[in-house]
Tab-separated table of C-alpha atoms in Angstrom:
chain	number	residue	atom	x	y	z
A	221	MET	CA	0.000	0.000	0.000
A	222	LYS	CA	1.511	3.287	-1.157
A	223	PHE	CA	-0.163	6.658	-1.495
A	224	ALA	CA	0.474	10.403	-1.372
A	225	ALA	CA	-0.910	12.930	1.097
A	226	ILE	CA	-1.418	16.577	0.176
A	227	ALA	CA	-2.678	19.427	2.335
A	228	ASP	CA	-3.083	23.185	2.603
A	229	VAL	CA	-3.199	23.960	-1.117
A	230	HIS	CA	-4.804	27.341	-0.338
A	231	GLY	CA	-5.812	28.080	-3.908
A	232	ASN	CA	-2.316	27.743	-5.363
A	233	ARG	CA	-3.192	25.838	-8.524
A	234	PRO	CA	0.291	25.916	-10.133
A	235	ALA	CA	1.778	24.364	-6.983
A	236	LEU	CA	-0.976	21.735	-6.961
A	237	GLU	CA	-0.424	20.937	-10.627
A	238	ALA	CA	3.311	20.487	-10.011
A	239	VAL	CA	2.708	18.164	-7.057
A	240	LEU	CA	0.155	16.080	-8.942
A	241	ALA	CA	2.541	15.780	-11.881
A	242	ASP	CA	5.309	14.646	-9.538
A	243	ILE	CA	3.023	12.081	-7.924
A	244	ALA	CA	2.050	10.732	-11.351
A	245	GLU	CA	5.697	10.603	-12.456
A	246	LEU	CA	6.440	8.411	-9.428
A	247	GLY	CA	3.666	6.042	-10.436
A	248	ILE	CA	1.547	6.696	-7.338
A	249	ASN	CA	-2.151	6.323	-8.066
A	250	GLU	CA	-3.759	7.128	-4.711
A	251	VAL	CA	-3.890	10.571	-3.096
A	252	VAL	CA	-5.602	11.874	0.036
A	253	ASN	CA	-6.203	15.544	0.786
A	254	LEU	CA	-6.153	16.964	4.314
A	255	GLY	CA	-7.987	20.229	3.761
A	256	ASP	CA	-7.711	24.001	3.432
A	257	HIS	CA	-8.128	23.621	-0.296
A	258	VAL	CA	-8.903	27.091	-1.616
A	259	SER	CA	-8.783	29.829	1.036
A	260	GLY	CA	-6.675	32.907	0.332
A	261	PRO	CA	-6.122	35.517	-2.380
A	262	LEU	CA	-5.021	33.154	-5.173
A	263	GLU	CA	-7.056	30.949	-7.540
A	264	ALA	CA	-9.824	29.551	-5.376
A	265	ALA	CA	-12.258	28.488	-8.091
A	266	ARG	CA	-9.673	27.069	-10.507
A	267	THR	CA	-8.106	25.084	-7.691
A	268	ALA	CA	-11.465	23.783	-6.517
A	269	ASP	CA	-12.328	22.743	-10.068
A	270	LEU	CA	-9.164	20.652	-10.346
A	271	LEU	CA	-9.674	19.006	-6.969
A	272	ILE	CA	-13.324	18.259	-7.716
A	273	GLU	CA	-12.259	16.676	-10.998
A	274	ARG	CA	-9.725	14.436	-9.239
A	275	GLY	CA	-12.124	13.367	-6.501
A	276	PHE	CA	-9.531	12.553	-3.856
A	277	PRO	CA	-10.670	11.312	-0.432
A	278	SER	CA	-10.648	14.605	1.485
A	279	VAL	CA	-11.354	16.142	4.868
A	280	ARG	CA	-12.565	19.661	5.525
A	281	GLY	CA	-10.017	22.108	6.931
A	282	ASP	CA	-10.781	24.954	9.296
A	283	GLN	CA	-10.648	27.499	6.471
A	284	ASP	CA	-12.951	25.355	4.338
A	285	ARG	CA	-15.351	25.254	7.283
A	286	ILE	CA	-15.212	29.040	7.641
A	287	LEU	CA	-15.935	29.550	3.935
A	288	VAL	CA	-18.925	27.222	4.161
A	289	GLU	CA	-20.180	29.086	7.246
A	290	LEU	CA	-19.888	32.396	5.381
A	291	TRP	CA	-21.796	30.937	2.447
A	292	GLN	CA	-24.537	29.653	4.745
A	293	ALA	CA	-24.713	33.090	6.394
A	294	GLY	CA	-25.212	34.802	3.046
A	295	THR	CA	-22.175	36.641	1.674
A	296	SER	CA	-18.620	37.872	2.233
A	297	ALA	CA	-16.277	40.384	0.643
A	298	ARG	CA	-13.367	37.931	0.845
A	299	SER	CA	-11.512	37.395	-2.436
A	300	ASP	CA	-11.736	33.615	-2.227
A	301	PHE	CA	-15.456	33.703	-1.410
A	302	GLN	CA	-16.172	35.978	-4.358
A	303	GLN	CA	-14.512	33.523	-6.780
A	304	LEU	CA	-16.469	30.479	-5.677
A	305	GLU	CA	-19.781	29.132	-6.996
A	306	ARG	CA	-22.449	27.082	-5.261
A	307	LYS	CA	-20.928	23.831	-6.530
A	308	HIS	CA	-17.659	24.691	-4.785
A	309	PHE	CA	-19.366	25.423	-1.467
A	310	ASP	CA	-21.455	22.249	-1.776
A	311	TRP	CA	-18.246	20.295	-2.386
A	312	MET	CA	-16.575	21.648	0.750
A	313	ALA	CA	-19.724	21.263	2.829
A	314	SER	CA	-19.907	17.577	1.883
A	315	MET	CA	-16.496	16.783	3.372
A	316	PRO	CA	-16.200	15.193	6.816
A	317	PRO	CA	-13.909	16.698	9.474
A	318	THR	CA	-12.134	13.343	9.811
A	319	LEU	CA	-11.961	10.254	7.644
A	320	ARG	CA	-10.756	6.669	7.868
A	321	TYR	CA	-8.844	5.769	4.689
A	322	ARG	CA	-8.585	2.122	3.662
A	323	GLU	CA	-9.337	1.163	7.270
A	324	GLN	CA	-5.687	1.677	8.261
A	325	VAL	CA	-5.155	5.460	8.101
A	326	PHE	CA	-6.863	8.246	10.062
A	327	LEU	CA	-7.142	11.627	8.316
A	328	CYS	CA	-7.755	14.961	10.019
A	329	HIS	CA	-6.846	18.596	9.442
A	330	GLY	CA	-5.620	20.124	12.697
A	331	SER	CA	-5.938	17.279	15.168
A	332	PRO	CA	-8.437	14.435	15.539
A	333	ARG	CA	-10.762	16.623	17.635
A	334	ASP	CA	-10.007	20.197	16.532
A	335	ASP	CA	-9.632	21.335	12.926
A	336	ALA	CA	-7.775	24.501	13.999
A	337	ALA	CA	-5.325	22.921	16.460
A	338	PHE	CA	-1.567	23.167	16.333
A	339	TRP	CA	-0.769	19.546	17.206
A	340	LEU	CA	2.739	18.408	16.300
A	341	ASP	CA	3.936	21.960	16.910
A	342	HIS	CA	2.807	24.667	19.316
A	343	ILE	CA	3.051	28.436	19.673
A	344	ALA	CA	5.188	29.395	22.680
A	345	ASP	CA	4.517	32.423	24.874
A	346	ASP	CA	7.286	34.355	23.081
A	347	GLY	CA	5.678	33.761	19.666
A	348	SER	CA	8.130	31.127	18.517
A	349	VAL	CA	6.730	27.988	16.913
A	350	ARG	CA	8.250	24.864	18.442
A	351	PRO	CA	7.802	21.086	18.199
A	352	SER	CA	5.260	19.774	20.694
A	353	GLY	CA	6.291	17.320	23.394
A	354	ILE	CA	5.507	13.639	23.043
A	355	GLU	CA	3.016	13.709	25.926
A	356	ALA	CA	0.921	16.421	24.282
A	357	ILE	CA	1.007	14.675	20.910
A	358	GLU	CA	0.021	11.341	22.405
A	359	ALA	CA	-2.835	12.981	24.306
A	360	GLY	CA	-4.178	14.277	20.987
A	361	ALA	CA	-4.000	10.770	19.508
A	362	GLU	CA	-5.844	9.112	22.399
A	363	GLY	CA	-8.535	6.763	21.192
A	364	ILE	CA	-7.302	6.668	17.583
A	365	ASP	CA	-6.418	3.041	16.836
A	366	ALA	CA	-5.013	3.615	13.327
A	367	ARG	CA	-1.298	2.914	12.990
A	368	LEU	CA	-0.896	5.936	10.716
A	369	ILE	CA	-2.465	9.312	11.502
A	370	LEU	CA	-2.236	12.207	9.059
A	371	CYS	CA	-2.755	15.840	10.054
A	372	ALA	CA	-2.105	19.263	8.527
A	373	HIS	CA	-2.985	22.906	9.340
A	374	THR	CA	0.395	24.196	10.557
A	375	HIS	CA	2.038	23.881	7.088
A	376	ILE	CA	5.097	22.486	8.896
A	377	PRO	CA	6.120	19.061	7.557
A	378	ARG	CA	6.743	16.694	10.429
A	379	VAL	CA	7.001	12.958	11.117
A	380	VAL	CA	6.463	11.799	14.719
A	381	ARG	CA	6.606	8.265	16.022
A	382	LEU	CA	4.539	7.674	19.151
A	383	ARG	CA	5.863	5.428	21.890
A	384	ASP	CA	3.353	2.703	21.024
A	385	GLY	CA	4.593	2.578	17.430
A	386	ARG	CA	1.890	4.662	15.774
A	387	MET	CA	3.121	7.314	13.349
A	388	VAL	CA	1.729	10.838	12.928
A	389	VAL	CA	2.653	12.714	9.751
A	390	ASN	CA	2.035	16.295	8.681
A	391	PRO	CA	2.786	16.492	4.914
A	392	GLY	CA	3.398	20.245	4.961
A	393	SER	CA	1.748	22.661	2.566
A	394	VAL	CA	1.352	22.364	-1.180
A	395	GLY	CA	0.607	26.035	-1.718
A	396	LEU	CA	1.702	28.253	1.168
A	397	PRO	CA	5.112	27.744	2.844
A	398	GLY	CA	4.763	30.610	5.300
A	399	TYR	CA	2.241	32.852	7.029
A	400	ASP	CA	1.701	34.876	10.186
A	401	GLY	CA	-0.937	34.757	12.889
A	402	LYS	CA	-2.095	36.747	15.889
A	403	ALA	CA	-3.435	34.227	18.418
A	404	PRO	CA	-2.687	33.239	21.102
A	405	VAL	CA	0.225	35.673	20.529
A	406	PRO	CA	1.691	37.074	17.291
A	407	TYR	CA	3.723	34.381	15.515
A	408	VAL	CA	5.241	33.472	12.158
A	409	VAL	CA	5.514	30.139	10.369
A	410	GLU	CA	8.087	29.928	7.592
A	411	VAL	CA	9.586	26.703	6.265
A	412	GLY	CA	12.447	28.323	4.348
A	413	THR	CA	11.767	27.021	0.844
A	414	PRO	CA	9.148	28.101	-1.698
A	415	HIS	CA	8.795	24.555	-3.036
A	416	ALA	CA	5.466	22.755	-2.831
A	417	CYS	CA	5.542	20.028	-0.210
A	418	TYR	CA	3.699	16.737	0.195
A	419	ALA	CA	4.249	13.286	1.723
A	420	ILE	CA	4.515	9.763	0.381
A	421	LEU	CA	3.360	7.011	2.720
A	422	GLU	CA	4.145	3.325	2.210
A	423	HIS	CA	3.120	0.371	4.332
A	424	ALA	CA	6.144	-1.805	5.071
A	425	GLY	CA	5.783	-4.929	7.183
A	426	GLU	CA	4.215	-3.927	10.490
A	427	GLY	CA	4.895	-0.213	10.087
A	428	TRP	CA	4.897	2.751	7.739
A	429	LEU	CA	7.554	4.582	5.771
A	430	ALA	CA	7.124	8.340	5.313
A	431	THR	CA	8.906	10.520	2.768
A	432	LEU	CA	8.526	14.300	2.635
A	433	ARG	CA	8.979	15.567	-0.900
A	434	TYR	CA	9.597	19.153	-2.045
A	435	VAL	CA	8.657	20.068	-5.607
A	436	PRO	CA	9.876	23.214	-7.400
A	437	TYR	CA	7.384	25.031	-9.616
A	438	ASP	CA	6.995	28.417	-11.287
A	439	ASN	CA	5.835	30.414	-8.279
A	440	THR	CA	6.243	33.846	-9.877
A	441	ALA	CA	2.646	34.376	-10.961
A	442	MET	CA	1.148	33.354	-7.610
A	443	ALA	CA	3.545	35.575	-5.663
A	444	ALA	CA	2.643	38.472	-7.966
A	445	LEU	CA	-1.080	37.756	-7.587
A	446	ALA	CA	-0.807	37.822	-3.797
A	447	ARG	CA	1.166	41.047	-3.935
A	448	SER	CA	-1.372	42.667	-6.274
A	449	LYS	CA	-4.037	42.018	-3.636
A	450	GLY	CA	-1.959	43.566	-0.887
A	451	MET	CA	-1.041	40.246	0.754
A	452	LEU	CA	2.681	40.857	1.259
A	453	THR	CA	3.059	38.032	3.761
A	454	TRP	CA	1.673	35.556	1.251
A	455	ALA	CA	3.700	37.079	-1.589
A	456	SER	CA	7.023	36.774	0.211
A	457	ALA	CA	6.276	33.267	1.517
A	458	ILE	CA	5.283	31.976	-1.920
A	459	ALA	CA	8.286	33.642	-3.547
A	460	THR	CA	10.958	32.658	-1.009
A	461	GLY	CA	9.629	30.422	1.756
A	462	TRP	CA	10.206	33.242	4.261
A	463	VAL	CA	7.752	35.775	5.629
A	464	GLN	CA	7.838	39.545	5.171
A	465	ARG	CA	5.558	41.344	7.600
A	466	GLU	CA	2.753	43.251	5.900
A	467	SER	CA	3.687	46.324	7.900
A	468	GLY	CA	7.162	46.188	6.377
């Protein structure tokens, strides 16, 4: 059993196309998607169209949930919302928050119980983003009997082996390698490369092998699109993998 896991595309269709081409080149036929498909200032509708066409097993991310809530409430001035049609909202609304894939793999976005949780990493009081301790990670995995658990949300690729042998993998972000946030304190996530990231998972004997793969693509147009909409943090992250503050 071998498959690819993608996450946090955030409307970056060129990055998604590059990752899907790389997956096909490797001869991998199965892909799962861990959410946050279209949110942001990029190509929400075009990205949704491609993902709908592919029909991957998918879970709903926190930003997908927020877009659906806005749609149900009536309207929004957000750039991504304005691009989307009813079929796109229906598609996101149909996704579960968690999913069991081929009986052996548990899929979630943030953590098994919270789609907006930082799980394998946490935000420290000083605003730094640090790996979480094993006790906190294991607490989040309590009650999940799958040997492989996949999560996303932070955009930070990470592979963690729990003390009982289960593996938790965050495949990183296809479309957005850096961003900033304000809660619980101001913080920045930046992975240091503009390449699109995903994971390859392979069942081997009694366990799993995980490979994190970084794919270069032509990121110029998406960085320029973000900049044209005043999203300097997104523009710098997509262009370089590092974050420039919007106030800069």
